[in-house]
Structure formats: C-alpha cells, structure tokens
PDB file of C-alpha atoms and ligand atoms in Angstrom:
ATOM      1  CA  MET A 313      64.224  78.147 157.892  1.00  0.00           C
ATOM      2  CA  SER A 314      67.784  79.128 157.095  1.00  0.00           C
ATOM      3  CA  ILE A 315      70.511  78.802 159.700  1.00  0.00           C
ATOM      4  CA  ILE A 316      73.236  80.417 157.498  1.00  0.00           C
ATOM      5  CA  ASP A 317      73.755  83.319 159.963  1.00  0.00           C
ATOM      6  CA  LEU A 318      74.406  80.719 162.689  1.00  0.00           C
ATOM      7  CA  ILE A 319      76.794  78.869 160.492  1.00  0.00           C
ATOM      8  CA  ARG A 320      78.650  82.118 159.567  1.00  0.00           C
ATOM      9  CA  SER A 321      78.948  83.088 163.146  1.00  0.00           C
ATOM     10  CA  ARG A 322      80.946  79.907 164.057  1.00  0.00           C
ATOM     11  CA  LYS A 323      84.608  80.764 164.561  1.00  0.00           C
ATOM     12  CA  SER A 324      87.603  79.120 166.074  1.00  0.00           C
ATOM     13  CA  PRO A 325      88.856  81.332 168.916  1.00  0.00           C
ATOM     14  CA  TYR A 326      92.407  81.509 170.272  1.00  0.00           C
ATOM     15  CA  ALA A 327      91.172  83.253 173.367  1.00  0.00           C
ATOM     16  CA  PHE A 328      88.680  81.612 175.801  1.00  0.00           C
ATOM     17  CA  ASP A 329      87.106  82.979 178.912  1.00  0.00           C
ATOM     18  CA  GLY A 330      88.788  80.243 181.115  1.00  0.00           C
ATOM     19  CA  GLN A 331      85.535  78.825 182.553  1.00  0.00           C
ATOM     20  CA  PRO A 332      85.326  75.032 182.708  1.00  0.00           C
ATOM     21  CA  VAL A 333      82.553  73.694 180.593  1.00  0.00           C
ATOM     22  CA  GLN A 334      80.883  70.531 181.891  1.00  0.00           C
ATOM     23  CA  PHE A 335      79.633  67.772 179.645  1.00  0.00           C
ATOM     24  CA  ASP A 336      76.006  68.448 180.506  1.00  0.00           C
ATOM     25  CA  GLU A 337      76.196  72.066 179.298  1.00  0.00           C
ATOM     26  CA  ILE A 338      77.114  70.931 175.746  1.00  0.00           C
ATOM     27  CA  LYS A 339      75.364  67.572 175.689  1.00  0.00           C
ATOM     28  CA  THR A 340      72.913  68.666 173.040  1.00  0.00           C
ATOM     29  CA  ALA A 341      75.920  69.262 170.666  1.00  0.00           C
ATOM     30  CA  PHE A 342      76.888  65.659 171.010  1.00  0.00           C
ATOM     31  CA  GLU A 343      73.277  64.733 170.472  1.00  0.00           C
ATOM     32  CA  ALA A 344      73.429  66.774 167.167  1.00  0.00           C
ATOM     33  CA  ALA A 345      76.581  64.715 166.159  1.00  0.00           C
ATOM     34  CA  ARG A 346      74.671  61.506 167.079  1.00  0.00           C
ATOM     35  CA  TRP A 347      72.025  62.331 164.349  1.00  0.00           C
ATOM     36  CA  ALA A 348      74.562  62.841 161.532  1.00  0.00           C
ATOM     37  CA  ALA A 349      74.072  60.848 158.322  1.00  0.00           C
ATOM     38  CA  SER A 350      76.655  57.937 157.663  1.00  0.00           C
ATOM     39  CA  ALA A 351      77.267  55.242 155.160  1.00  0.00           C
ATOM     40  CA  TYR A 352      75.130  52.187 155.914  1.00  0.00           C
ATOM     41  CA  ASN A 353      74.152  54.173 159.094  1.00  0.00           C
ATOM     42  CA  SER A 354      77.486  52.847 160.581  1.00  0.00           C
ATOM     43  CA  GLN A 355      77.873  56.000 162.992  1.00  0.00           C
ATOM     44  CA  PRO A 356      81.601  55.649 163.135  1.00  0.00           C
ATOM     45  CA  TRP A 357      82.123  58.840 165.260  1.00  0.00           C
ATOM     46  CA  ARG A 358      83.336  58.614 168.880  1.00  0.00           C
ATOM     47  CA  PHE A 359      84.258  61.407 171.320  1.00  0.00           C
ATOM     48  CA  ILE A 360      86.278  61.712 174.364  1.00  0.00           C
ATOM     49  CA  TYR A 361      85.479  64.839 176.428  1.00  0.00           C
ATOM     50  CA  GLU A 362      87.130  66.246 179.588  1.00  0.00           C
ATOM     51  CA  PRO A 363      86.286  69.585 181.245  1.00  0.00           C
ATOM     52  CA  ALA A 364      88.968  71.996 182.352  1.00  0.00           C
ATOM     53  CA  GLY A 365      90.396  71.808 185.868  1.00  0.00           C
ATOM     54  CA  THR A 366      90.895  68.079 185.912  1.00  0.00           C
ATOM     55  CA  ASP A 367      93.985  65.857 185.514  1.00  0.00           C
ATOM     56  CA  ALA A 368      92.220  64.310 182.589  1.00  0.00           C
ATOM     57  CA  PHE A 369      92.159  67.707 180.847  1.00  0.00           C
ATOM     58  CA  ASP A 370      95.854  68.153 181.381  1.00  0.00           C
ATOM     59  CA  ARG A 371      96.474  64.646 180.156  1.00  0.00           C
ATOM     60  CA  LEU A 372      94.615  65.268 176.866  1.00  0.00           C
ATOM     61  CA  MET A 373      96.226  68.626 176.439  1.00  0.00           C
ATOM     62  CA  SER A 374      99.783  67.038 176.615  1.00  0.00           C
ATOM     63  CA  PHE A 375      99.207  65.425 173.243  1.00  0.00           C
ATOM     64  CA  ALA A 376      98.813  68.778 171.461  1.00  0.00           C
ATOM     65  CA  ILE A 377     101.951  70.356 169.983  1.00  0.00           C
ATOM     66  CA  PRO A 378     103.276  73.321 172.109  1.00  0.00           C
ATOM     67  CA  PHE A 379     101.804  75.965 169.759  1.00  0.00           C
ATOM     68  CA  ASN A 380      98.384  74.485 170.339  1.00  0.00           C
ATOM     69  CA  GLN A 381      98.913  73.941 174.046  1.00  0.00           C
ATOM     70  CA  ASN A 382      99.587  77.616 174.338  1.00  0.00           C
ATOM     71  CA  TRP A 383      95.919  78.542 173.638  1.00  0.00           C
ATOM     72  CA  LEU A 384      94.306  75.160 174.485  1.00  0.00           C
ATOM     73  CA  GLN A 385      95.231  75.608 178.154  1.00  0.00           C
ATOM     74  CA  PHE A 386      92.522  78.327 178.438  1.00  0.00           C
ATOM     75  CA  ALA A 387      89.754  76.250 176.982  1.00  0.00           C
ATOM     76  CA  GLY A 388      86.803  75.096 179.109  1.00  0.00           C
ATOM     77  CA  GLY A 389      87.163  71.552 177.972  1.00  0.00           C
ATOM     78  CA  ILE A 390      89.039  69.305 175.488  1.00  0.00           C
ATOM     79  CA  GLY A 391      87.440  66.870 173.123  1.00  0.00           C
ATOM     80  CA  VAL A 392      89.126  64.126 171.072  1.00  0.00           C
ATOM     81  CA  ILE A 393      87.267  63.212 167.865  1.00  0.00           C
ATOM     82  CA  LEU A 394      87.711  59.560 166.864  1.00  0.00           C
ATOM     83  CA  ALA A 395      86.614  57.531 163.884  1.00  0.00           C
ATOM     84  CA  ARG A 396      85.950  53.801 164.016  1.00  0.00           C
ATOM     85  CA  THR A 397      87.705  52.878 160.786  1.00  0.00           C
ATOM     86  CA  THR A 398      86.577  49.218 160.578  1.00  0.00           C
ATOM     87  CA  SER A 399      83.133  47.768 160.580  1.00  0.00           C
ATOM     88  CA  GLU A 400      81.674  46.691 163.996  1.00  0.00           C
ATOM     89  CA  HIS A 401      79.964  43.761 162.264  1.00  0.00           C
ATOM     90  CA  ASN A 402      82.640  42.200 160.031  1.00  0.00           C
ATOM     91  CA  GLY A 403      85.905  44.049 160.813  1.00  0.00           C
ATOM     92  CA  ASN A 404      86.168  45.184 157.168  1.00  0.00           C
ATOM     93  CA  PRO A 405      87.699  48.698 156.584  1.00  0.00           C
ATOM     94  CA  ASP A 406      85.186  51.448 156.494  1.00  0.00           C
ATOM     95  CA  PRO A 407      86.368  53.817 153.821  1.00  0.00           C
ATOM     96  CA  SER A 408      83.769  56.473 154.721  1.00  0.00           C
ATOM     97  CA  ALA A 409      84.481  56.514 158.463  1.00  0.00           C
ATOM     98  CA  ILE A 410      86.564  59.792 158.425  1.00  0.00           C
ATOM     99  CA  TYR A 411      84.150  61.464 156.062  1.00  0.00           C
ATOM    100  CA  CYS A 412      81.180  60.517 158.216  1.00  0.00           C
ATOM    101  CA  THR A 413      82.978  61.610 161.396  1.00  0.00           C
ATOM    102  CA  GLY A 414      83.403  65.002 159.692  1.00  0.00           C
ATOM    103  CA  MET A 415      79.646  65.044 159.069  1.00  0.00           C
ATOM    104  CA  ALA A 416      79.050  64.536 162.810  1.00  0.00           C
ATOM    105  CA  ILE A 417      81.600  67.148 163.939  1.00  0.00           C
ATOM    106  CA  GLY A 418      79.993  69.702 161.494  1.00  0.00           C
ATOM    107  CA  GLN A 419      76.653  69.172 163.104  1.00  0.00           C
ATOM    108  CA  PHE A 420      78.306  69.354 166.547  1.00  0.00           C
ATOM    109  CA  SER A 421      79.875  72.576 165.837  1.00  0.00           C
ATOM    110  CA  ILE A 422      76.722  74.338 164.648  1.00  0.00           C
ATOM    111  CA  GLU A 423      74.646  73.120 167.679  1.00  0.00           C
ATOM    112  CA  LEU A 424      77.508  74.185 169.991  1.00  0.00           C
ATOM    113  CA  THR A 425      77.438  77.636 168.466  1.00  0.00           C
ATOM    114  CA  ALA A 426      73.663  77.779 168.911  1.00  0.00           C
ATOM    115  CA  LEU A 427      74.356  76.909 172.598  1.00  0.00           C
ATOM    116  CA  GLY A 428      76.618  79.924 172.914  1.00  0.00           C
ATOM    117  CA  TYR A 429      79.918  78.040 172.951  1.00  0.00           C
ATOM    118  CA  ASP A 430      82.815  77.960 170.579  1.00  0.00           C
ATOM    119  CA  LEU A 431      85.224  75.275 169.567  1.00  0.00           C
ATOM    120  CA  HIS A 432      88.698  75.313 168.054  1.00  0.00           C
ATOM    121  CA  GLN A 433      89.736  72.062 166.340  1.00  0.00           C
ATOM    122  CA  LEU A 434      93.359  71.043 166.012  1.00  0.00           C
ATOM    123  CA  SER A 435      95.045  68.247 164.021  1.00  0.00           C
ATOM    124  CA  ALA A 436      98.484  69.232 165.143  1.00  0.00           C
ATOM    125  CA  PHE A 437      98.836  66.630 167.979  1.00  0.00           C
ATOM    126  CA  ASP A 438     100.509  63.346 168.507  1.00  0.00           C
ATOM    127  CA  ALA A 439      97.853  60.923 167.421  1.00  0.00           C
ATOM    128  CA  GLU A 440     100.042  57.847 167.930  1.00  0.00           C
ATOM    129  CA  ALA A 441     100.945  58.813 171.494  1.00  0.00           C
ATOM    130  CA  LEU A 442      97.406  59.462 172.245  1.00  0.00           C
ATOM    131  CA  LYS A 443      96.170  56.278 170.905  1.00  0.00           C
ATOM    132  CA  ARG A 444      98.908  54.269 172.742  1.00  0.00           C
ATOM    133  CA  ASP A 445      98.820  56.111 176.059  1.00  0.00           C
ATOM    134  CA  LEU A 446      94.986  56.074 176.322  1.00  0.00           C
ATOM    135  CA  ARG A 447      94.983  52.391 175.147  1.00  0.00           C
ATOM    136  CA  LEU A 448      92.373  53.033 172.465  1.00  0.00           C
ATOM    137  CA  LEU A 449      90.878  50.168 170.556  1.00  0.00           C
ATOM    138  CA  ASP A 450      92.855  49.438 167.465  1.00  0.00           C
ATOM    139  CA  ALA A 451      89.868  50.386 165.254  1.00  0.00           C
ATOM    140  CA  LEU A 452      89.662  53.867 166.732  1.00  0.00           C
ATOM    141  CA  GLU A 453      91.700  56.579 164.904  1.00  0.00           C
ATOM    142  CA  PRO A 454      92.156  59.916 166.533  1.00  0.00           C
ATOM    143  CA  ILE A 455      91.134  62.440 163.800  1.00  0.00           C
ATOM    144  CA  ALA A 456      91.399  65.766 165.611  1.00  0.00           C
ATOM    145  CA  MET A 457      91.132  67.389 168.988  1.00  0.00           C
ATOM    146  CA  MET A 458      89.108  70.365 170.023  1.00  0.00           C
ATOM    147  CA  GLY A 459      89.145  72.991 172.608  1.00  0.00           C
ATOM    148  CA  ILE A 460      85.662  74.100 173.762  1.00  0.00           C
ATOM    149  CA  GLY A 461      84.577  77.121 175.660  1.00  0.00           C
ATOM    150  CA  LYS A 462      83.302  80.666 175.357  1.00  0.00           C
ATOM    151  CA  GLY A 463      85.629  82.657 173.105  1.00  0.00           C
ATOM    152  CA  ALA A 464      86.559  85.905 174.898  1.00  0.00           C
ATOM    153  CA  ILE A 465      89.511  88.168 175.637  1.00  0.00           C
ATOM    154  CA  THR A 466      89.720  88.671 179.390  1.00  0.00           C
ATOM    155  CA  GLU A 467      92.185  90.298 181.651  1.00  0.00           C
ATOM    156  CA  ALA A 468      93.851  86.874 182.077  1.00  0.00           C
ATOM    157  CA  THR A 469      94.416  86.491 178.303  1.00  0.00           C
ATOM    158  CA  PRO A 470      98.086  86.717 177.460  1.00  0.00           C
ATOM    159  CA  GLN A 471      99.166  89.316 174.961  1.00  0.00           C
ATOM    160  CA  ASP A 472     100.289  86.810 172.287  1.00  0.00           C
ATOM    161  CA  LEU A 473      96.775  85.295 172.273  1.00  0.00           C
ATOM    162  CA  VAL A 474      95.181  88.862 172.211  1.00  0.00           C
ATOM    163  CA  GLU A 475      97.281  89.565 169.076  1.00  0.00           C
ATOM    164  CA  MET A 476      96.299  86.145 167.478  1.00  0.00           C
ATOM    165  CA  GLU A 477      92.692  86.996 168.094  1.00  0.00           C
ATOM    166  CA  GLU A 478      93.087  90.421 166.580  1.00  0.00           C
ATOM    167  CA  GLY A 479      94.663  88.770 163.490  1.00  0.00           C
ATOM    168  CA  ARG A 480      91.659  86.601 163.001  1.00  0.00           C
ATOM    169  CA  LYS A 481      88.936  89.290 162.949  1.00  0.00           C
ATOM    170  CA  VAL A 482      88.705  89.190 159.229  1.00  0.00           C
ATOM    171  CA  ARG A 483      87.593  85.646 158.279  1.00  0.00           C
ATOM    172  CA  GLU A 484      88.181  84.812 154.631  1.00  0.00           C
ATOM    173  CA  ARG A 485      86.549  82.298 152.372  1.00  0.00           C
ATOM    174  CA  LYS A 486      86.898  81.334 148.707  1.00  0.00           C
ATOM    175  CA  GLN A 487      84.248  82.687 146.350  1.00  0.00           C
ATOM    176  CA  LEU A 488      81.126  80.402 145.981  1.00  0.00           C
ATOM    177  CA  SER A 489      81.731  80.584 142.144  1.00  0.00           C
ATOM    178  CA  ASP A 490      85.095  79.032 142.630  1.00  0.00           C
ATOM    179  CA  LEU A 491      83.609  76.102 144.595  1.00  0.00           C
ATOM    180  CA  VAL A 492      80.555  75.191 142.660  1.00  0.00           C
ATOM    181  CA  LYS A 493      80.579  74.694 138.869  1.00  0.00           C
ATOM    182  CA  SER A 494      78.404  73.191 136.216  1.00  0.00           C
ATOM    183  CA  LEU A 495      79.583  70.623 133.738  1.00  0.00           C
ATOM    184  CA  SER A 496      80.021  73.200 131.042  1.00  0.00           C
ATOM    185  CA  GLU A 497      82.383  75.262 133.128  1.00  0.00           C
ATOM    186  CA  PRO A 498      85.167  72.999 134.399  1.00  0.00           C
ATOM    187  CA  PHE A 499      87.477  73.737 137.393  1.00  0.00           C
ATOM    188  CA  SER A 500      90.623  75.439 136.050  1.00  0.00           C
ATOM    189  CA  ALA A 501      92.695  74.975 139.282  1.00  0.00           C
TER     190      ALA A 501
HETATM  191  C1  FMN B1743      90.709  69.442 160.868  1.00  0.00           C
HETATM  192  C2  FMN B1743      91.076  70.767 161.483  1.00  0.00           C
HETATM  193  C3  FMN B1743      92.353  70.850 161.999  1.00  0.00           C
HETATM  194  C4  FMN B1743      92.822  72.102 162.518  1.00  0.00           C
HETATM  195  N1  FMN B1743      94.088  72.134 163.160  1.00  0.00           N
HETATM  196  C5  FMN B1743      94.409  73.408 163.717  1.00  0.00           C
HETATM  197  C6  FMN B1743      95.553  73.338 164.557  1.00  0.00           C
HETATM  198  O1  FMN B1743      96.291  72.343 164.689  1.00  0.00           O
HETATM  199  N2  FMN B1743      95.908  74.478 165.125  1.00  0.00           N
HETATM  200  C7  FMN B1743      95.131  75.577 165.062  1.00  0.00           C
HETATM  201  O2  FMN B1743      95.465  76.721 165.624  1.00  0.00           O
HETATM  202  N3  FMN B1743      93.948  75.567 164.353  1.00  0.00           N
HETATM  203  C8  FMN B1743      93.534  74.491 163.723  1.00  0.00           C
HETATM  204  N4  FMN B1743      92.409  74.434 163.039  1.00  0.00           N
HETATM  205  C9  FMN B1743      91.510  75.625 162.932  1.00  0.00           C
HETATM  206  C10 FMN B1743      91.551  76.241 161.480  1.00  0.00           C
HETATM  207  O3  FMN B1743      92.756  76.942 161.377  1.00  0.00           O
HETATM  208  C11 FMN B1743      90.335  77.286 161.340  1.00  0.00           C
HETATM  209  O4  FMN B1743      89.139  76.356 161.445  1.00  0.00           O
HETATM  210  C12 FMN B1743      90.374  77.960 160.031  1.00  0.00           C
HETATM  211  O5  FMN B1743      91.433  78.871 160.071  1.00  0.00           O
HETATM  212  C13 FMN B1743      89.119  78.728 159.722  1.00  0.00           C
HETATM  213  O6  FMN B1743      88.756  79.541 160.829  1.00  0.00           O
HETATM  214  P1  FMN B1743      87.379  79.543 161.608  1.00  0.00           P
HETATM  215  O7  FMN B1743      87.163  78.120 162.044  1.00  0.00           O
HETATM  216  O8  FMN B1743      87.400  80.565 162.553  1.00  0.00           O
HETATM  217  O9  FMN B1743      86.322  79.727 160.459  1.00  0.00           O
HETATM  218  C14 FMN B1743      91.919  73.277 162.569  1.00  0.00           C
HETATM  219  C15 FMN B1743      90.633  73.137 161.908  1.00  0.00           C
HETATM  220  C16 FMN B1743      90.230  71.863 161.454  1.00  0.00           C
HETATM  221  C17 FMN B1743      88.766  71.758 160.852  1.00  0.00           C
END
C-alpha cells in the first residue's frame, strides 16, 4: 500500500481556520511519532502541546519571531518539538537525538495529515528564551515549534496571509534524479 498521495498532500499553511484543536483530536499523530525508529531505541523526541484560546498558547507563541507570530496566532494549537540530547541511562551525548526527533515528526506530520489537520513548523523562534522561561531540563533542546490546525482562508484571514497562501500554491521540489545517485554517477553539486 503506497501512501505517497497522502505524503504529497501535506503542506504548511499560512492561513488556518482559527478553530482550537484539542490534544485528543490529534493524539493519534503523537502516537505515530511514538512509534518512530531511533538509535538504540532511545526515543529522544519530546513534545509540548497547547491548544489555542489559552494563556499557555499565547506564552508559547511569544517565543516565535514576529513574522511567525503573524500567522501562528491563527493556528488551532502550538507544539514545541524537543530532543533529549543526552542518554537517559548514562548522560552521554546522543549524537542521533536530533535526527531521530526528525524521524518522529515526519511520522507525526503524515498521521496528522491523514486526520485532516495541517502543521506548519518554524525554527525561527528564541530557543534559549523558551528553554529558560519554561525551565526545561538541561538535556532537552528545543528543535522547532509548530502551528497545528486546519489550513483554510476564511473571512477573518488578513489580506497579507491570503497573499502568502496564494504565493504557496505551487509547491516545488528538486528532481528525484538530483537526490538519488549510484556510485558511478557522483553528485556534481
Ligand atoms: C525545521 C523547519 C523549520 C521551518 N521554519 C519555518 C519558519 O521559521 N517560518 C516559516 O514560515 N516556515 C518555516 N518552515 C516551513 C517551510 O518553509 C516549509 O516546510 C517549506 O517551504 C516547504 O513547504 P511545505 O511544507 O508546504 O511542503 C520550516 C519547516 C521546517 C521543516
């Protein structure tokens, strides 16, 4: 069974319908993340999630740069993606932690799409302030944040976001032949 159509349909919207998304609505997506592969099965991914309409949502949003706050304010929830970068067992650095957290969020994003929701990740946020203000464990590194909701242009969508959505209609990707090579055909750039 191929899920390529589902994968291709995932997209990062700038316009959301403004409806709060409760954790239970998207719990299966976190379950998909839980089942990701990881080096030594270390499972270094951690998530914080807060639905819209709460002080906690506003607190998380405050760590994003203003450009991102401009669209994130309309998301139905905000997630923070964290990686535990040292071993729970011996405290040694886990060099695969960020890679494995990416595995988990990849699975999360596809299950979320299957559930009928969208996510828009952002790395332009103040990770140091977030870590300090939320008093995170030293071992937990904030990797990215994400706005979650149903991507839609509504009557409440500001014009600048409508235009940003219009500009994203054509989604571009490199050619597969530029990404996958055999040994006899080396990468030239
Ligand atoms: C790790 C990561 C960080 C990103 N940071 C931002 C960001 O700070 N602001 C933003 O508007 N989009 C951000 N994006 C969204 C990308 O721009 C988007 O995924 C890319 O343009 C491809 O579009 P698509 O997700 O719709 O396929 C980020 C995506 C990822 C995976």
